[in-house]
Amino acid sequence: MSIRKKGYFSKRDNTSKKNYDSLIDNISPFKSRTNKHLKNTIAKYYQ
């Protein structure tokens, strides 16, 4: 998120922000699939 704070994206350029958000979603470890996996493993350890 620091890239946007530094101002590489202008406020008018919504498409690059959307692309950046999708890129962050793709490389982030907290995808919905991995998030379910993490929740399941945490639930196993706390049973």
N, CA, C and O atoms as a Tripos MOL2 file, in Angstrom:
@<TRIPOS>MOLECULE
protein
  188   187    47     0     0
PROTEIN
NO_CHARGES

@<TRIPOS>ATOM
      1 N           0.8190   -1.1890    0.0000 N.3       1 MET1
      2 CA          0.0000    0.0000    0.0000 C.3       1 MET1
      3 C           0.8690    1.2610    0.0000 C.2       1 MET1
      4 O           0.3730    2.3600   -0.2500 O.2       1 MET1
      5 N           2.1500    1.1020    0.2780 N.am      2 SER2
      6 CA          3.0100    2.2730    0.3390 C.3       2 SER2
      7 C           3.2050    2.8850   -1.0390 C.2       2 SER2
      8 O           3.5070    4.0730   -1.1560 O.2       2 SER2
      9 N           3.0350    2.0770   -2.0880 N.am      3 ILE3
     10 CA          3.2140    2.6130   -3.4390 C.3       3 ILE3
     11 C           2.1660    3.6850   -3.7140 C.2       3 ILE3
     12 O           2.4730    4.7300   -4.2880 O.2       3 ILE3
     13 N           0.9190    3.4210   -3.3000 N.am      4 ARG4
     14 CA         -0.1280    4.4150   -3.5340 C.3       4 ARG4
     15 C           0.1010    5.6580   -2.6740 C.2       4 ARG4
     16 O          -0.1760    6.7750   -3.1110 O.2       4 ARG4
     17 N           0.6020    5.4690   -1.4640 N.am      5 LYS5
     18 CA          0.8350    6.6120   -0.5900 C.3       5 LYS5
     19 C           1.9140    7.5280   -1.1600 C.2       5 LYS5
     20 O           1.8500    8.7450   -0.9900 O.2       5 LYS5
     21 N           2.8970    6.9500   -1.8320 N.am      6 LYS6
     22 CA          3.9610    7.7680   -2.4010 C.3       6 LYS6
     23 C           3.5020    8.5490   -3.6230 C.2       6 LYS6
     24 O           4.2010    9.4530   -4.0800 O.2       6 LYS6
     25 N           2.3280    8.2050   -4.1590 N.am      7 GLY7
     26 CA          1.7570    9.0040   -5.2280 C.3       7 GLY7
     27 C           2.1480    8.5430   -6.6200 C.2       7 GLY7
     28 O           2.1930    9.3560   -7.5430 O.2       7 GLY7
     29 N           2.4340    7.2490   -6.7960 N.am      8 TYR8
     30 CA          2.6950    6.7530   -8.1450 C.3       8 TYR8
     31 C           1.4140    6.7220   -8.9620 C.2       8 TYR8
     32 O           1.4570    6.7960  -10.1900 O.2       8 TYR8
     33 N           0.2740    6.6140   -8.2900 N.am      9 PHE9
     34 CA         -1.0190    6.6250   -8.9630 C.3       9 PHE9
     35 C          -1.7000    7.9600   -8.7090 C.2       9 PHE9
     36 O          -1.7830    8.4210   -7.5710 O.2       9 PHE9
     37 N          -2.1830    8.5730   -9.7730 N.am     10 SER10
     38 CA         -2.9190    9.8160   -9.5860 C.3      10 SER10
     39 C          -4.3240    9.4950   -9.0920 C.2      10 SER10
     40 O          -4.7840    8.3580   -9.1900 O.2      10 SER10
     41 N          -4.9960   10.5100   -8.5620 N.am     11 LYS11
     42 CA         -6.3430   10.2850   -8.0390 C.3      11 LYS11
     43 C          -7.3270   10.0100   -9.1610 C.2      11 LYS11
     44 O          -8.3360    9.3380   -8.9480 O.2      11 LYS11
     45 N          -7.0470   10.5230  -10.3600 N.am     12 ARG12
     46 CA         -7.9700   10.2910  -11.4700 C.3      12 ARG12
     47 C          -7.8230    8.8990  -12.0420 C.2      12 ARG12
     48 O          -8.7610    8.3760  -12.6440 O.2      12 ARG12
     49 N          -6.6590    8.2870  -11.8660 N.am     13 ASP13
     50 CA         -6.3650    7.0280  -12.5420 C.3      13 ASP13
     51 C          -6.9380    5.8680  -11.7290 C.2      13 ASP13
     52 O          -6.2220    5.2350  -10.9530 O.2      13 ASP13
     53 N          -8.2200    5.5940  -11.9070 N.am     14 ASN14
     54 CA         -8.8520    4.5360  -11.1350 C.3      14 ASN14
     55 C          -8.5090    3.1530  -11.6660 C.2      14 ASN14
     56 O          -8.5150    2.1790  -10.9140 O.2      14 ASN14
     57 N          -8.2070    3.0600  -12.9730 N.am     15 THR15
     58 CA         -7.9560    1.7380  -13.5440 C.3      15 THR15
     59 C          -6.6560    1.1600  -12.9860 C.2      15 THR15
     60 O          -6.5900   -0.0290  -12.6750 O.2      15 THR15
     61 N          -5.6220    1.9940  -12.8590 N.am     16 SER16
     62 CA         -4.3640    1.4780  -12.3220 C.3      16 SER16
     63 C          -4.5260    1.1150  -10.8490 C.2      16 SER16
     64 O          -3.8870    0.1780  -10.3690 O.2      16 SER16
     65 N          -5.3770    1.8520  -10.1280 N.am     17 LYS17
     66 CA         -5.6300    1.4900   -8.7350 C.3      17 LYS17
     67 C          -6.3380    0.1420   -8.6620 C.2      17 LYS17
     68 O          -6.0120   -0.6900   -7.8150 O.2      17 LYS17
     69 N          -7.3140   -0.0750   -9.5550 N.am     18 LYS18
     70 CA         -8.0090   -1.3630   -9.5550 C.3      18 LYS18
     71 C          -7.0410   -2.4850   -9.9000 C.2      18 LYS18
     72 O          -7.0730   -3.5510   -9.2850 O.2      18 LYS18
     73 N          -6.1660   -2.2420  -10.9000 N.am     19 ASN19
     74 CA         -5.1940   -3.2640  -11.2610 C.3      19 ASN19
     75 C          -4.2420   -3.5410  -10.1130 C.2      19 ASN19
     76 O          -3.8710   -4.6880   -9.8670 O.2      19 ASN19
     77 N          -3.8440   -2.4780   -9.4070 N.am     20 TYR20
     78 CA         -2.9340   -2.6370   -8.2720 C.3      20 TYR20
     79 C          -3.6140   -3.4030   -7.1520 C.2      20 TYR20
     80 O          -2.9880   -4.2360   -6.4970 O.2      20 TYR20
     81 N          -4.9110   -3.1230   -6.9230 N.am     21 ASP21
     82 CA         -5.6300   -3.8510   -5.8820 C.3      21 ASP21
     83 C          -5.7570   -5.3220   -6.2420 C.2      21 ASP21
     84 O          -5.6040   -6.1860   -5.3790 O.2      21 ASP21
     85 N          -6.0390   -5.6210   -7.5230 N.am     22 SER22
     86 CA         -6.1540   -7.0180   -7.9200 C.3      22 SER22
     87 C          -4.8050   -7.7040   -7.8220 C.2      22 SER22
     88 O          -4.7310   -8.8790   -7.4650 O.2      22 SER22
     89 N          -3.7240   -6.9750   -8.1380 N.am     23 LEU23
     90 CA         -2.3930   -7.5570   -8.0140 C.3      23 LEU23
     91 C          -2.0650   -7.8530   -6.5590 C.2      23 LEU23
     92 O          -1.4840   -8.8900   -6.2430 O.2      23 LEU23
     93 N          -2.4440   -6.9300   -5.6700 N.am     24 ILE24
     94 CA         -2.2400   -7.1520   -4.2330 C.3      24 ILE24
     95 C          -3.0580   -8.3590   -3.7770 C.2      24 ILE24
     96 O          -2.5780   -9.1640   -2.9790 O.2      24 ILE24
     97 N          -4.2970   -8.4910   -4.2800 N.am     25 ASP25
     98 CA         -5.1260   -9.6200   -3.8900 C.3      25 ASP25
     99 C          -4.5310  -10.9260   -4.3890 C.2      25 ASP25
    100 O          -4.6320  -11.9560   -3.7230 O.2      25 ASP25
    101 N          -3.9000  -10.8810   -5.5840 N.am     26 ASN26
    102 CA         -3.3580  -12.1120   -6.1320 C.3      26 ASN26
    103 C          -2.1020  -12.5660   -5.4030 C.2      26 ASN26
    104 O          -1.8830  -13.7660   -5.2380 O.2      26 ASN26
    105 N          -1.2740  -11.6190   -4.9660 N.am     27 ILE27
    106 CA         -0.0290  -12.0210   -4.3200 C.3      27 ILE27
    107 C          -0.1390  -12.0420   -2.8030 C.2      27 ILE27
    108 O           0.7970  -12.4550   -2.1190 O.2      27 ILE27
    109 N          -1.2830  -11.5950   -2.2700 N.am     28 SER28
    110 CA         -1.3700  -11.5560   -0.8180 C.3      28 SER28
    111 C          -1.6120  -12.9650   -0.2770 C.2      28 SER28
    112 O          -2.3230  -13.7500   -0.9040 O.2      28 SER28
    113 N          -1.0350  -13.2940    0.8690 N.am     29 PRO29
    114 CA         -1.2230  -14.6360    1.4400 C.3      29 PRO29
    115 C          -2.6110  -14.8370    2.0260 C.2      29 PRO29
    116 O          -2.9520  -15.9440    2.4400 O.2      29 PRO29
    117 N          -3.4200  -13.7770    2.0660 N.am     30 PHE30
    118 CA         -4.7450  -13.8940    2.6640 C.3      30 PHE30
    119 C          -5.8240  -13.9390    1.6020 C.2      30 PHE30
    120 O          -6.8320  -13.2400    1.7050 O.2      30 PHE30
    121 N          -5.6170  -14.7640    0.5750 N.am     31 LYS31
    122 CA         -6.7080  -15.0380   -0.3610 C.3      31 LYS31
    123 C          -7.8220  -15.7710    0.3810 C.2      31 LYS31
    124 O          -7.6200  -16.2850    1.4810 O.2      31 LYS31
    125 N          -8.9930  -15.8100   -0.2380 N.am     32 SER32
    126 CA        -10.1090  -16.4720    0.4320 C.3      32 SER32
    127 C          -9.8220  -17.9610    0.6060 C.2      32 SER32
    128 O         -10.1950  -18.5500    1.6210 O.2      32 SER32
    129 N          -9.1570  -18.5790   -0.3860 N.am     33 ARG33
    130 CA         -8.8770  -20.0120   -0.2990 C.3      33 ARG33
    131 C          -7.8840  -20.2890    0.8230 C.2      33 ARG33
    132 O          -8.1020  -21.1840    1.6390 O.2      33 ARG33
    133 N          -6.7870  -19.5200    0.8670 N.am     34 THR34
    134 CA         -5.7900  -19.7390    1.9100 C.3      34 THR34
    135 C          -6.3250  -19.3010    3.2570 C.2      34 THR34
    136 O          -5.9250  -19.8350    4.2910 O.2      34 THR34
    137 N          -7.2350  -18.3250    3.2520 N.am     35 ASN35
    138 CA         -7.8060  -17.8820    4.5110 C.3      35 ASN35
    139 C          -8.6430  -18.9980    5.1250 C.2      35 ASN35
    140 O          -8.5900  -19.2110    6.3360 O.2      35 ASN35
    141 N          -9.4160  -19.7140    4.3030 N.am     36 LYS36
    142 CA        -10.1660  -20.8650    4.7940 C.3      36 LYS36
    143 C          -9.2190  -21.9260    5.3330 C.2      36 LYS36
    144 O          -9.4780  -22.5360    6.3710 O.2      36 LYS36
    145 N          -8.1070  -22.1440    4.6130 N.am     37 HIS37
    146 CA         -7.1340  -23.1430    5.0490 C.3      37 HIS37
    147 C          -6.5250  -22.7500    6.3950 C.2      37 HIS37
    148 O          -6.3570  -23.5930    7.2760 O.2      37 HIS37
    149 N          -6.1980  -21.4710    6.5470 N.am     38 LEU38
    150 CA         -5.6450  -21.0050    7.8090 C.3      38 LEU38
    151 C          -6.6510  -21.1640    8.9400 C.2      38 LEU38
    152 O          -6.2960  -21.5740   10.0450 O.2      38 LEU38
    153 N          -7.9050  -20.8360    8.6580 N.am     39 LYS39
    154 CA         -8.9320  -20.9730    9.6890 C.3      39 LYS39
    155 C          -9.0970  -22.4280   10.0980 C.2      39 LYS39
    156 O          -9.2880  -22.7370   11.2740 O.2      39 LYS39
    157 N          -9.0190  -23.3310    9.0990 N.am     40 ASN40
    158 CA         -9.1760  -24.7460    9.4250 C.3      40 ASN40
    159 C          -8.0140  -25.2540   10.2720 C.2      40 ASN40
    160 O          -8.2240  -26.0030   11.2260 O.2      40 ASN40
    161 N          -6.7920  -24.8540    9.9320 N.am     41 THR41
    162 CA         -5.6440  -25.3160   10.7110 C.3      41 THR41
    163 C          -5.6690  -24.7280   12.1140 C.2      41 THR41
    164 O          -5.3270  -25.4130   13.0770 O.2      41 THR41
    165 N          -6.0710  -23.4620   12.2410 N.am     42 ILE42
    166 CA         -6.1640  -22.8530   13.5690 C.3      42 ILE42
    167 C          -7.2370  -23.5580   14.3980 C.2      42 ILE42
    168 O          -7.0610  -23.7850   15.5950 O.2      42 ILE42
    169 N          -8.3470  -23.9000   13.7490 N.am     43 ALA43
    170 CA         -9.4130  -24.6100   14.4530 C.3      43 ALA43
    171 C          -8.9340  -25.9850   14.9050 C.2      43 ALA43
    172 O          -9.3170  -26.4560   15.9760 O.2      43 ALA43
    173 N          -8.0890  -26.6400   14.0850 N.am     44 LYS44
    174 CA         -7.5520  -27.9440   14.4970 C.3      44 LYS44
    175 C          -6.6950  -27.7980   15.7430 C.2      44 LYS44
    176 O          -6.7690  -28.6260   16.6510 O.2      44 LYS44
    177 N          -5.8870  -26.7550   15.7920 N.am     45 TYR45
    178 CA         -4.9830  -26.6170   16.9290 C.3      45 TYR45
    179 C          -5.7250  -26.2370   18.1990 C.2      45 TYR45
    180 O          -5.2700  -26.5600   19.2960 O.2      45 TYR45
    181 N          -6.8630  -25.5570   18.0720 N.am     46 TYR46
    182 CA         -7.5770  -25.1190   19.2680 C.3      46 TYR46
    183 C          -8.7050  -26.0410   19.6770 C.2      46 TYR46
    184 O          -9.5090  -25.6890   20.5400 O.2      46 TYR46
    185 N          -8.7810  -27.2340   19.0650 N.am     47 GLN47
    186 CA         -9.8320  -28.1600   19.4890 C.3      47 GLN47
    187 C          -9.3890  -28.9500   20.7170 C.2      47 GLN47
    188 O         -10.1430  -29.7820   21.2210 O.2      47 GLN47
@<TRIPOS>BOND
     1     1     2 1
     2     2     3 1
     3     3     4 2
     4     3     5 am
     5     5     6 1
     6     6     7 1
     7     7     8 2
     8     7     9 am
     9     9    10 1
    10    10    11 1
    11    11    12 2
    12    11    13 am
    13    13    14 1
    14    14    15 1
    15    15    16 2
    16    15    17 am
    17    17    18 1
    18    18    19 1
    19    19    20 2
    20    19    21 am
    21    21    22 1
    22    22    23 1
    23    23    24 2
    24    23    25 am
    25    25    26 1
    26    26    27 1
    27    27    28 2
    28    27    29 am
    29    29    30 1
    30    30    31 1
    31    31    32 2
    32    31    33 am
    33    33    34 1
    34    34    35 1
    35    35    36 2
    36    35    37 am
    37    37    38 1
    38    38    39 1
    39    39    40 2
    40    39    41 am
    41    41    42 1
    42    42    43 1
    43    43    44 2
    44    43    45 am
    45    45    46 1
    46    46    47 1
    47    47    48 2
    48    47    49 am
    49    49    50 1
    50    50    51 1
    51    51    52 2
    52    51    53 am
    53    53    54 1
    54    54    55 1
    55    55    56 2
    56    55    57 am
    57    57    58 1
    58    58    59 1
    59    59    60 2
    60    59    61 am
    61    61    62 1
    62    62    63 1
    63    63    64 2
    64    63    65 am
    65    65    66 1
    66    66    67 1
    67    67    68 2
    68    67    69 am
    69    69    70 1
    70    70    71 1
    71    71    72 2
    72    71    73 am
    73    73    74 1
    74    74    75 1
    75    75    76 2
    76    75    77 am
    77    77    78 1
    78    78    79 1
    79    79    80 2
    80    79    81 am
    81    81    82 1
    82    82    83 1
    83    83    84 2
    84    83    85 am
    85    85    86 1
    86    86    87 1
    87    87    88 2
    88    87    89 am
    89    89    90 1
    90    90    91 1
    91    91    92 2
    92    91    93 am
    93    93    94 1
    94    94    95 1
    95    95    96 2
    96    95    97 am
    97    97    98 1
    98    98    99 1
    99    99   100 2
   100    99   101 am
   101   101   102 1
   102   102   103 1
   103   103   104 2
   104   103   105 am
   105   105   106 1
   106   106   107 1
   107   107   108 2
   108   107   109 am
   109   109   110 1
   110   110   111 1
   111   111   112 2
   112   111   113 am
   113   113   114 1
   114   114   115 1
   115   115   116 2
   116   115   117 am
   117   117   118 1
   118   118   119 1
   119   119   120 2
   120   119   121 am
   121   121   122 1
   122   122   123 1
   123   123   124 2
   124   123   125 am
   125   125   126 1
   126   126   127 1
   127   127   128 2
   128   127   129 am
   129   129   130 1
   130   130   131 1
   131   131   132 2
   132   131   133 am
   133   133   134 1
   134   134   135 1
   135   135   136 2
   136   135   137 am
   137   137   138 1
   138   138   139 1
   139   139   140 2
   140   139   141 am
   141   141   142 1
   142   142   143 1
   143   143   144 2
   144   143   145 am
   145   145   146 1
   146   146   147 1
   147   147   148 2
   148   147   149 am
   149   149   150 1
   150   150   151 1
   151   151   152 2
   152   151   153 am
   153   153   154 1
   154   154   155 1
   155   155   156 2
   156   155   157 am
   157   157   158 1
   158   158   159 1
   159   159   160 2
   160   159   161 am
   161   161   162 1
   162   162   163 1
   163   163   164 2
   164   163   165 am
   165   165   166 1
   166   166   167 1
   167   167   168 2
   168   167   169 am
   169   169   170 1
   170   170   171 1
   171   171   172 2
   172   171   173 am
   173   173   174 1
   174   174   175 1
   175   175   176 2
   176   175   177 am
   177   177   178 1
   178   178   179 1
   179   179   180 2
   180   179   181 am
   181   181   182 1
   182   182   183 1
   183   183   184 2
   184   183   185 am
   185   185   186 1
   186   186   187 1
   187   187   188 2
@<TRIPOS>SUBSTRUCTURE
     1 MET1         2 RESIDUE 1 A MET
     2 SER2         6 RESIDUE 1 A SER
     3 ILE3        10 RESIDUE 1 A ILE
     4 ARG4        14 RESIDUE 1 A ARG
     5 LYS5        18 RESIDUE 1 A LYS
     6 LYS6        22 RESIDUE 1 A LYS
     7 GLY7        26 RESIDUE 1 A GLY
     8 TYR8        30 RESIDUE 1 A TYR
     9 PHE9        34 RESIDUE 1 A PHE
    10 SER10       38 RESIDUE 1 A SER
    11 LYS11       42 RESIDUE 1 A LYS
    12 ARG12       46 RESIDUE 1 A ARG
    13 ASP13       50 RESIDUE 1 A ASP
    14 ASN14       54 RESIDUE 1 A ASN
    15 THR15       58 RESIDUE 1 A THR
    16 SER16       62 RESIDUE 1 A SER
    17 LYS17       66 RESIDUE 1 A LYS
    18 LYS18       70 RESIDUE 1 A LYS
    19 ASN19       74 RESIDUE 1 A ASN
    20 TYR20       78 RESIDUE 1 A TYR
    21 ASP21       82 RESIDUE 1 A ASP
    22 SER22       86 RESIDUE 1 A SER
    23 LEU23       90 RESIDUE 1 A LEU
    24 ILE24       94 RESIDUE 1 A ILE
    25 ASP25       98 RESIDUE 1 A ASP
    26 ASN26      102 RESIDUE 1 A ASN
    27 ILE27      106 RESIDUE 1 A ILE
    28 SER28      110 RESIDUE 1 A SER
    29 PRO29      114 RESIDUE 1 A PRO
    30 PHE30      118 RESIDUE 1 A PHE
    31 LYS31      122 RESIDUE 1 A LYS
    32 SER32      126 RESIDUE 1 A SER
    33 ARG33      130 RESIDUE 1 A ARG
    34 THR34      134 RESIDUE 1 A THR
    35 ASN35      138 RESIDUE 1 A ASN
    36 LYS36      142 RESIDUE 1 A LYS
    37 HIS37      146 RESIDUE 1 A HIS
    38 LEU38      150 RESIDUE 1 A LEU
    39 LYS39      154 RESIDUE 1 A LYS
    40 ASN40      158 RESIDUE 1 A ASN
    41 THR41      162 RESIDUE 1 A THR
    42 ILE42      166 RESIDUE 1 A ILE
    43 ALA43      170 RESIDUE 1 A ALA
    44 LYS44      174 RESIDUE 1 A LYS
    45 TYR45      178 RESIDUE 1 A TYR
    46 TYR46      182 RESIDUE 1 A TYR
    47 GLN47      186 RESIDUE 1 A GLN
